Amino acid sequence: MTIRILDTPNLAIKACKHGRFLYNLHDLFISKALDEYGEWCEPEIETLAPFIPEGGVVLDIGANIGTHALAFARMVGPAGVVAAFEPQRMVFYNLCANALLNAHENLHCFPYAVGDREGKVRIPTRRMDVAFNFGCVAVLEGGGVGLPEPAEAVDCITIDVLKLVRCDVIKADVEGYEERVIRG
């Protein structure tokens, strides 16, 4: 049985395996799994856990609402850093809310796409009150100009511009853009 702390027509908050999550009740996969099971993609988190040291540095690229980022923030502890990148504006706001709900001061959220070049990319926008899989939104190739779906221009950065002294793990779930993330 789902016990929600907050329940509105569009949003809910629930205590889940890796913290409290605010999530969109219209999301068909990630939020639905949180709502029904209290976790999302736990085998991925368990696979990455041995490579994430206390005090470590982790990049979560394509962080969505932070299901992995919150788990990583606990793993690295207060001396570590998790940088979470989510280019979908409304989903990014949700990610920030989850960082705040869980008081993860070591979780830094950025509203950028990550790829192989700096500049602008176009990210499709979806109404948050309509059923959709918000985890399957990809960068529009060719800038998405002239396409029928609405989109927003978003800043795209490369990992190299971060000038990291250290990076223990990069988790990238970016709907086919992974090779570009690594090249950057």
Coordinates of N, CA and C in Angstrom, one line a residue:
M1 N 0.8 -1.2 0.0 CA 0.0 0.0 0.0 C 0.9 1.2 0.0
T2 N 0.5 2.2 -0.8 CA 1.3 3.5 -0.9 C 0.8 4.4 0.1
I3 N 1.7 4.9 1.0 CA 1.4 5.9 2.0 C 2.1 7.2 1.5
R4 N 1.3 8.1 1.1 CA 1.9 9.4 0.6 C 1.9 10.4 1.7
I5 N 2.9 11.2 1.8 CA 3.0 12.3 2.7 C 2.1 13.5 2.2
L6 N 2.2 13.7 0.9 CA 1.4 14.7 0.2 C 0.8 14.0 -1.0
D7 N -0.5 14.4 -1.3 CA -1.2 13.8 -2.4 C -2.1 14.8 -3.0
T8 N -1.7 15.3 -4.3 CA -2.5 16.2 -5.0 C -2.9 15.6 -6.3
P9 N -3.7 16.2 -7.2 CA -4.0 15.6 -8.5 C -2.8 15.4 -9.4
N10 N -1.7 16.1 -9.2 CA -0.6 16.0 -10.1 C 0.7 15.5 -9.4
L11 N 0.8 15.8 -8.1 CA 2.1 15.5 -7.4 C 1.8 14.7 -6.1
A12 N 2.9 14.0 -5.7 CA 2.8 13.2 -4.4 C 4.2 13.3 -3.8
I13 N 4.3 13.1 -2.5 CA 5.6 13.0 -1.8 C 5.5 11.7 -1.0
K14 N 6.5 10.9 -1.1 CA 6.5 9.6 -0.4 C 7.9 9.3 0.1
A15 N 8.0 8.7 1.3 CA 9.2 8.2 1.8 C 9.6 6.9 1.0
C16 N 10.7 6.9 0.4 CA 11.1 5.8 -0.5 C 12.5 5.2 0.1
K17 N 13.0 4.3 -0.6 CA 14.2 3.6 -0.2 C 15.4 4.6 0.0
H18 N 15.5 5.5 -0.9 CA 16.7 6.4 -0.8 C 16.3 7.8 -0.4
G19 N 15.2 8.0 0.2 CA 14.8 9.3 0.8 C 13.4 9.7 0.4
R20 N 13.0 10.9 0.7 CA 11.7 11.4 0.4 C 11.7 11.9 -1.0
F21 N 10.7 11.5 -1.8 CA 10.6 12.0 -3.2 C 9.3 12.7 -3.5
L22 N 9.4 13.8 -4.1 CA 8.3 14.5 -4.8 C 8.3 14.0 -6.2
Y23 N 7.2 13.5 -6.7 CA 7.1 13.0 -8.0 C 5.8 13.3 -8.7
N24 N 5.8 13.3 -10.0 CA 4.7 13.6 -10.8 C 3.8 12.3 -11.0
L25 N 2.6 12.4 -10.6 CA 1.7 11.2 -10.7 C 1.4 10.8 -12.1
H26 N 1.7 11.7 -13.1 CA 1.4 11.4 -14.5 C 2.6 10.8 -15.2
D27 N 3.8 10.6 -14.5 CA 4.9 10.0 -15.1 C 4.7 8.5 -15.1
L28 N 4.8 7.8 -16.3 CA 4.5 6.4 -16.4 C 5.5 5.4 -15.9
F29 N 6.7 5.8 -15.7 CA 7.7 4.8 -15.3 C 8.4 5.1 -14.0
I30 N 9.3 6.1 -13.9 CA 10.1 6.4 -12.7 C 9.2 6.7 -11.5
S31 N 8.3 7.7 -11.7 CA 7.4 8.0 -10.6 C 6.4 6.9 -10.3
K32 N 6.0 6.2 -11.3 CA 5.1 5.1 -11.0 C 5.8 4.0 -10.2
A33 N 7.0 3.7 -10.5 CA 7.8 2.8 -9.7 C 8.0 3.3 -8.2
L34 N 8.3 4.5 -8.1 CA 8.4 5.1 -6.7 C 7.1 5.0 -6.0
D35 N 6.0 5.3 -6.7 CA 4.7 5.2 -6.1 C 4.3 3.8 -5.6
E36 N 4.6 2.8 -6.5 CA 4.2 1.4 -6.2 C 5.2 0.7 -5.3
Y37 N 6.5 0.9 -5.6 CA 7.6 0.1 -4.9 C 8.5 0.8 -4.0
G38 N 8.5 2.2 -4.1 CA 9.4 3.0 -3.3 C 10.8 3.0 -3.8
E39 N 11.1 2.6 -5.0 CA 12.4 2.6 -5.6 C 12.3 2.6 -7.1
W40 N 13.5 2.9 -7.7 CA 13.6 2.9 -9.2 C 14.9 2.4 -9.6
C41 N 15.0 1.4 -10.4 CA 16.3 0.9 -11.0 C 17.3 0.5 -9.9
E42 N 16.8 -0.1 -8.9 CA 17.7 -0.5 -7.8 C 18.9 -1.3 -8.2
P43 N 18.8 -2.3 -9.2 CA 20.0 -3.0 -9.6 C 21.1 -2.1 -10.2
E44 N 20.7 -1.0 -10.9 CA 21.7 -0.1 -11.3 C 22.5 0.6 -10.2
I45 N 21.7 1.0 -9.2 CA 22.3 1.7 -8.0 C 23.2 0.7 -7.3
E46 N 22.8 -0.6 -7.1 CA 23.6 -1.6 -6.4 C 24.9 -1.9 -7.2
T47 N 24.8 -1.9 -8.6 CA 25.9 -2.2 -9.4 C 27.0 -1.1 -9.3
L48 N 26.5 0.2 -9.2 CA 27.5 1.3 -9.1 C 28.0 1.5 -7.7
A49 N 27.3 1.1 -6.7 CA 27.7 1.4 -5.3 C 29.1 1.0 -4.9
P50 N 29.7 -0.2 -5.4 CA 31.0 -0.5 -5.0 C 32.1 0.5 -5.5
F51 N 31.7 1.3 -6.5 CA 32.7 2.2 -7.2 C 32.6 3.6 -6.6
I52 N 31.6 3.8 -5.7 CA 31.4 5.1 -5.1 C 31.9 5.2 -3.7
P53 N 33.1 5.8 -3.5 CA 33.7 5.9 -2.2 C 33.1 7.0 -1.3
E54 N 33.2 6.9 -0.1 CA 32.8 8.0 0.8 C 33.8 9.1 0.5
G55 N 33.3 10.3 0.3 CA 34.1 11.5 0.0 C 34.4 11.5 -1.5
G56 N 33.7 10.7 -2.3 CA 33.9 10.6 -3.7 C 33.2 11.7 -4.5
V57 N 33.4 11.7 -5.8 CA 32.8 12.7 -6.7 C 32.1 11.9 -7.8
V58 N 30.8 12.1 -7.9 CA 29.9 11.4 -8.9 C 29.2 12.4 -9.8
L59 N 29.1 12.1 -11.1 CA 28.3 12.8 -12.0 C 27.1 12.0 -12.3
D60 N 25.9 12.6 -12.2 CA 24.7 11.9 -12.6 C 24.1 12.8 -13.8
I61 N 24.3 12.3 -15.0 CA 24.0 13.0 -16.2 C 22.7 12.4 -16.7
G62 N 21.7 13.2 -16.8 CA 20.3 12.7 -17.1 C 19.7 12.2 -15.8
A63 N 19.8 13.1 -14.8 CA 19.4 12.8 -13.4 C 17.9 12.6 -13.2
N64 N 17.1 13.1 -14.1 CA 15.6 13.1 -13.9 C 15.3 13.7 -12.5
I65 N 14.5 13.0 -11.7 CA 14.1 13.6 -10.4 C 15.0 13.3 -9.3
G66 N 16.1 12.6 -9.6 CA 17.1 12.3 -8.6 C 17.1 11.0 -7.9
T67 N 16.5 10.0 -8.5 CA 16.4 8.7 -7.8 C 17.8 8.1 -7.6
H68 N 18.7 8.3 -8.6 CA 20.1 7.8 -8.4 C 20.9 8.8 -7.6
A69 N 20.7 10.1 -7.9 CA 21.5 11.2 -7.3 C 21.4 11.2 -5.8
L70 N 20.2 11.0 -5.3 CA 20.0 10.9 -3.8 C 20.7 9.8 -3.2
A71 N 20.6 8.6 -3.9 CA 21.4 7.4 -3.4 C 22.9 7.7 -3.4
F72 N 23.4 8.3 -4.5 CA 24.8 8.6 -4.6 C 25.2 9.6 -3.5
A73 N 24.3 10.6 -3.2 CA 24.7 11.6 -2.2 C 24.8 11.0 -0.8
R74 N 24.0 10.0 -0.5 CA 24.2 9.3 0.7 C 25.5 8.5 0.7
M75 N 25.8 7.9 -0.4 CA 27.0 7.1 -0.5 C 28.3 7.9 -0.3
V76 N 28.4 9.0 -0.9 CA 29.6 9.9 -0.9 C 29.7 10.6 0.5
G77 N 28.6 10.8 1.2 CA 28.6 11.4 2.5 C 28.9 12.9 2.4
P78 N 28.9 13.6 3.5 CA 29.1 15.0 3.5 C 30.4 15.5 2.9
A79 N 31.4 14.7 2.9 CA 32.7 15.1 2.3 C 32.7 14.9 0.8
G80 N 31.7 14.3 0.2 CA 31.7 14.0 -1.2 C 30.8 15.0 -2.0
V81 N 30.8 14.8 -3.3 CA 30.0 15.7 -4.1 C 29.3 14.9 -5.2
V82 N 28.0 15.2 -5.4 CA 27.3 14.6 -6.6 C 26.8 15.8 -7.4
A83 N 27.2 15.8 -8.7 CA 26.7 16.8 -9.6 C 25.7 16.2 -10.5
A84 N 24.4 16.7 -10.4 CA 23.3 16.1 -11.2 C 22.9 17.1 -12.2
F85 N 22.8 16.5 -13.5 CA 22.4 17.4 -14.6 C 21.1 16.9 -15.2
E86 N 20.1 17.8 -15.3 CA 18.8 17.5 -15.9 C 18.4 18.6 -16.8
P87 N 18.3 18.4 -18.1 CA 17.9 19.6 -19.0 C 16.4 19.8 -19.1
Q88 N 15.5 18.9 -18.7 CA 14.1 19.2 -18.8 C 13.7 20.2 -17.7
R89 N 13.3 21.3 -18.0 CA 13.1 22.4 -17.0 C 12.2 22.0 -15.8
M90 N 11.0 21.5 -16.1 CA 10.1 21.1 -15.0 C 10.7 19.9 -14.2
V91 N 11.3 19.0 -14.9 CA 11.9 17.8 -14.2 C 13.1 18.3 -13.3
F92 N 13.8 19.2 -13.9 CA 14.9 19.8 -13.1 C 14.4 20.4 -11.8
Y93 N 13.3 21.2 -11.9 CA 12.7 21.7 -10.6 C 12.4 20.7 -9.6
N94 N 11.9 19.6 -10.1 CA 11.5 18.4 -9.3 C 12.8 17.8 -8.6
L95 N 13.9 17.7 -9.4 CA 15.2 17.2 -8.9 C 15.6 18.1 -7.8
C96 N 15.5 19.5 -8.0 CA 16.0 20.4 -6.9 C 15.1 20.2 -5.7
A97 N 13.8 20.1 -5.8 CA 12.9 19.9 -4.7 C 13.3 18.6 -3.9
N98 N 13.7 17.6 -4.6 CA 14.1 16.3 -3.9 C 15.4 16.5 -3.2
A99 N 16.4 17.3 -3.8 CA 17.6 17.5 -3.1 C 17.3 18.3 -1.8
L100 N 16.4 19.3 -1.9 CA 16.1 20.1 -0.7 C 15.3 19.3 0.3
L101 N 14.3 18.5 -0.1 CA 13.5 17.6 0.8 C 14.4 16.7 1.7
N102 N 15.5 16.3 1.1 CA 16.4 15.4 1.8 C 17.7 16.1 2.4
A103 N 17.7 17.4 2.3 CA 18.8 18.2 2.9 C 20.2 17.7 2.4
H104 N 20.3 17.3 1.2 CA 21.6 16.9 0.6 C 22.4 18.1 0.1
E105 N 23.1 18.7 1.0 CA 23.9 19.8 0.6 C 25.1 19.5 -0.3
N106 N 25.4 18.2 -0.4 CA 26.5 17.7 -1.2 C 26.0 17.4 -2.6
L107 N 24.7 17.6 -2.9 CA 24.1 17.3 -4.2 C 23.8 18.6 -4.9
H108 N 24.6 18.8 -6.0 CA 24.5 20.1 -6.7 C 23.7 19.8 -8.0
C109 N 22.7 20.5 -8.3 CA 21.8 20.3 -9.4 C 22.0 21.4 -10.5
F110 N 22.1 21.0 -11.8 CA 22.4 21.9 -12.9 C 21.4 21.6 -14.0
P111 N 20.8 22.7 -14.6 CA 19.8 22.6 -15.6 C 20.4 22.5 -17.0
Y112 N 21.4 21.7 -17.2 CA 22.1 21.6 -18.5 C 22.0 20.2 -19.1
A113 N 22.1 20.2 -20.4 CA 22.4 19.0 -21.1 C 23.9 18.8 -21.1
V114 N 24.4 17.6 -21.3 CA 25.8 17.3 -21.3 C 26.1 16.6 -22.6
G115 N 27.1 17.1 -23.4 CA 27.3 16.4 -24.7 C 28.8 16.6 -25.0
D116 N 29.1 16.6 -26.4 CA 30.4 16.7 -26.9 C 30.8 18.1 -27.3
R117 N 29.9 19.1 -27.1 CA 30.3 20.5 -27.4 C 29.4 21.4 -26.6
E118 N 29.9 22.6 -26.4 CA 29.2 23.6 -25.7 C 28.3 24.4 -26.6
G119 N 27.2 24.8 -26.2 CA 26.2 25.6 -27.0 C 24.8 25.3 -26.5
K120 N 23.9 25.4 -27.4 CA 22.5 25.2 -27.2 C 22.0 24.0 -27.8
V121 N 21.1 23.2 -27.2 CA 20.4 22.1 -27.8 C 18.9 22.3 -27.5
R122 N 18.1 21.6 -28.2 CA 16.7 21.7 -27.9 C 16.2 20.4 -27.3
I123 N 15.4 20.7 -26.2 CA 14.8 19.6 -25.4 C 13.3 19.7 -25.5
P124 N 12.6 18.6 -25.9 CA 11.2 18.6 -26.0 C 10.5 18.9 -24.6
T125 N 9.5 19.7 -24.7 CA 8.7 20.0 -23.4 C 7.4 19.2 -23.5
R126 N 7.0 18.8 -22.3 CA 5.7 18.0 -22.2 C 4.9 18.6 -21.1
R127 N 3.6 18.6 -21.2 CA 2.7 19.0 -20.1 C 2.9 18.1 -19.0
M128 N 3.0 18.6 -17.8 CA 3.2 17.8 -16.6 C 1.9 17.1 -16.1
D129 N 0.8 17.6 -16.6 CA -0.5 17.0 -16.2 C -1.1 16.0 -17.1
V130 N -0.2 15.5 -18.1 CA -0.6 14.5 -19.1 C 0.3 13.3 -18.9
A131 N -0.3 12.1 -19.0 CA 0.5 10.9 -18.8 C 1.6 10.8 -19.9
F132 N 2.8 10.5 -19.4 CA 4.0 10.5 -20.3 C 5.1 9.8 -19.6
N133 N 6.1 9.3 -20.3 CA 7.3 8.8 -19.7 C 8.3 9.9 -19.8
F134 N 8.5 10.7 -18.7 CA 9.4 11.8 -18.7 C 10.8 11.4 -18.7
G135 N 11.1 10.1 -18.5 CA 12.5 9.6 -18.5 C 13.0 9.2 -19.9
C136 N 12.1 9.4 -21.0 CA 12.5 9.1 -22.3 C 12.7 10.3 -23.2
V137 N 12.9 11.4 -22.7 CA 13.0 12.6 -23.5 C 14.5 12.8 -23.9
A138 N 14.7 12.9 -25.3 CA 16.0 13.0 -25.8 C 16.3 14.4 -26.4
V139 N 17.6 14.7 -26.5 CA 18.0 15.9 -27.3 C 17.5 15.8 -28.7
L140 N 16.9 16.9 -29.2 CA 16.4 16.8 -30.6 C 17.6 17.0 -31.5
E141 N 17.8 16.1 -32.4 CA 18.9 16.2 -33.4 C 18.5 17.3 -34.4
G142 N 19.6 18.0 -34.9 CA 19.4 19.1 -35.8 C 18.7 20.3 -35.2
G143 N 18.7 20.3 -33.9 CA 18.2 21.5 -33.2 C 16.7 21.4 -33.0
G144 N 16.0 20.4 -33.7 CA 14.6 20.3 -33.6 C 13.8 21.4 -34.2
V145 N 14.4 22.2 -35.1 CA 13.7 23.2 -35.8 C 12.7 22.7 -36.8
G146 N 11.5 23.2 -36.7 CA 10.5 22.8 -37.6 C 9.7 21.5 -37.2
L147 N 10.1 21.0 -36.1 CA 9.4 19.8 -35.6 C 8.1 20.1 -35.0
P148 N 7.1 19.3 -35.0 CA 5.8 19.6 -34.5 C 5.7 19.6 -33.0
E149 N 6.7 19.0 -32.3 CA 6.6 19.0 -30.8 C 7.2 20.2 -30.2
P150 N 6.7 20.8 -29.1 CA 7.3 21.9 -28.5 C 8.6 21.6 -27.9
A151 N 9.5 22.6 -27.9 CA 10.8 22.3 -27.3 C 11.4 23.6 -26.8
E152 N 12.4 23.5 -25.9 CA 13.1 24.7 -25.3 C 14.5 24.6 -25.6
A153 N 15.2 25.7 -25.8 CA 16.6 25.8 -26.0 C 17.2 25.7 -24.6
V154 N 18.2 24.8 -24.5 CA 18.9 24.5 -23.2 C 20.4 24.6 -23.4
D155 N 21.1 25.1 -22.4 CA 22.5 25.1 -22.5 C 23.1 23.7 -22.4
C156 N 24.1 23.4 -23.3 CA 24.8 22.1 -23.3 C 26.2 22.4 -22.9
I157 N 26.7 21.6 -22.0 CA 28.1 21.7 -21.6 C 28.8 20.4 -21.9
T158 N 30.2 20.4 -21.7 CA 30.9 19.2 -21.8 C 31.4 18.9 -20.3
I159 N 31.7 17.6 -20.1 CA 32.3 17.3 -18.8 C 33.7 18.0 -18.6
D160 N 34.4 18.2 -19.7 CA 35.7 18.8 -19.6 C 35.6 20.3 -19.0
V161 N 34.6 21.0 -19.3 CA 34.5 22.4 -18.8 C 34.3 22.4 -17.3
L162 N 34.0 21.3 -16.7 CA 33.9 21.2 -15.2 C 35.3 21.3 -14.6
K163 N 36.3 20.9 -15.3 CA 37.7 20.9 -14.8 C 37.8 20.2 -13.5
L164 N 37.3 19.0 -13.5 CA 37.3 18.1 -12.3 C 38.7 17.7 -12.0
V165 N 39.1 17.7 -10.7 CA 40.3 17.2 -10.3 C 40.2 15.7 -10.1
R166 N 39.0 15.3 -9.8 CA 38.7 13.9 -9.5 C 37.3 13.5 -10.0
C167 N 37.0 12.3 -10.5 CA 35.7 11.8 -10.7 C 35.7 10.3 -10.6
D168 N 34.9 9.8 -9.6 CA 34.9 8.4 -9.4 C 33.9 7.6 -10.2
V169 N 32.7 8.2 -10.5 CA 31.7 7.5 -11.3 C 31.0 8.6 -12.2
I170 N 30.7 8.2 -13.4 CA 29.8 8.9 -14.3 C 28.7 8.0 -14.6
K171 N 27.4 8.4 -14.2 CA 26.2 7.7 -14.6 C 25.6 8.6 -15.6
A172 N 25.4 8.1 -16.8 CA 24.8 8.8 -17.9 C 23.6 8.0 -18.5
D173 N 22.4 8.6 -18.3 CA 21.2 8.0 -18.9 C 20.6 9.1 -19.7
V174 N 21.0 9.2 -21.0 CA 20.6 10.4 -21.8 C 20.0 10.0 -23.1
E175 N 19.3 8.9 -23.2 CA 18.5 8.5 -24.3 C 19.3 8.6 -25.6
G176 N 20.4 7.9 -25.7 CA 21.1 7.8 -27.0 C 22.2 8.8 -27.1
Y177 N 22.4 9.7 -26.2 CA 23.4 10.8 -26.2 C 24.6 10.4 -25.4
E178 N 24.7 9.2 -24.9 CA 25.8 8.7 -24.1 C 27.2 8.9 -24.7
E179 N 27.3 8.5 -25.9 CA 28.6 8.6 -26.6 C 29.1 10.0 -26.7
R180 N 28.2 11.0 -26.9 CA 28.6 12.4 -26.9 C 29.0 12.9 -25.5
V181 N 28.3 12.4 -24.5 CA 28.7 12.7 -23.1 C 30.1 12.3 -22.9
I182 N 30.5 11.1 -23.2 CA 31.9 10.6 -23.0 C 32.9 11.4 -23.8
R183 N 32.5 11.7 -25.1 CA 33.5 12.5 -25.9 C 33.7 13.8 -25.4
G184 N 32.7 14.4 -24.6 CA 32.9 15.7 -24.1 C 33.6 15.7 -22.8

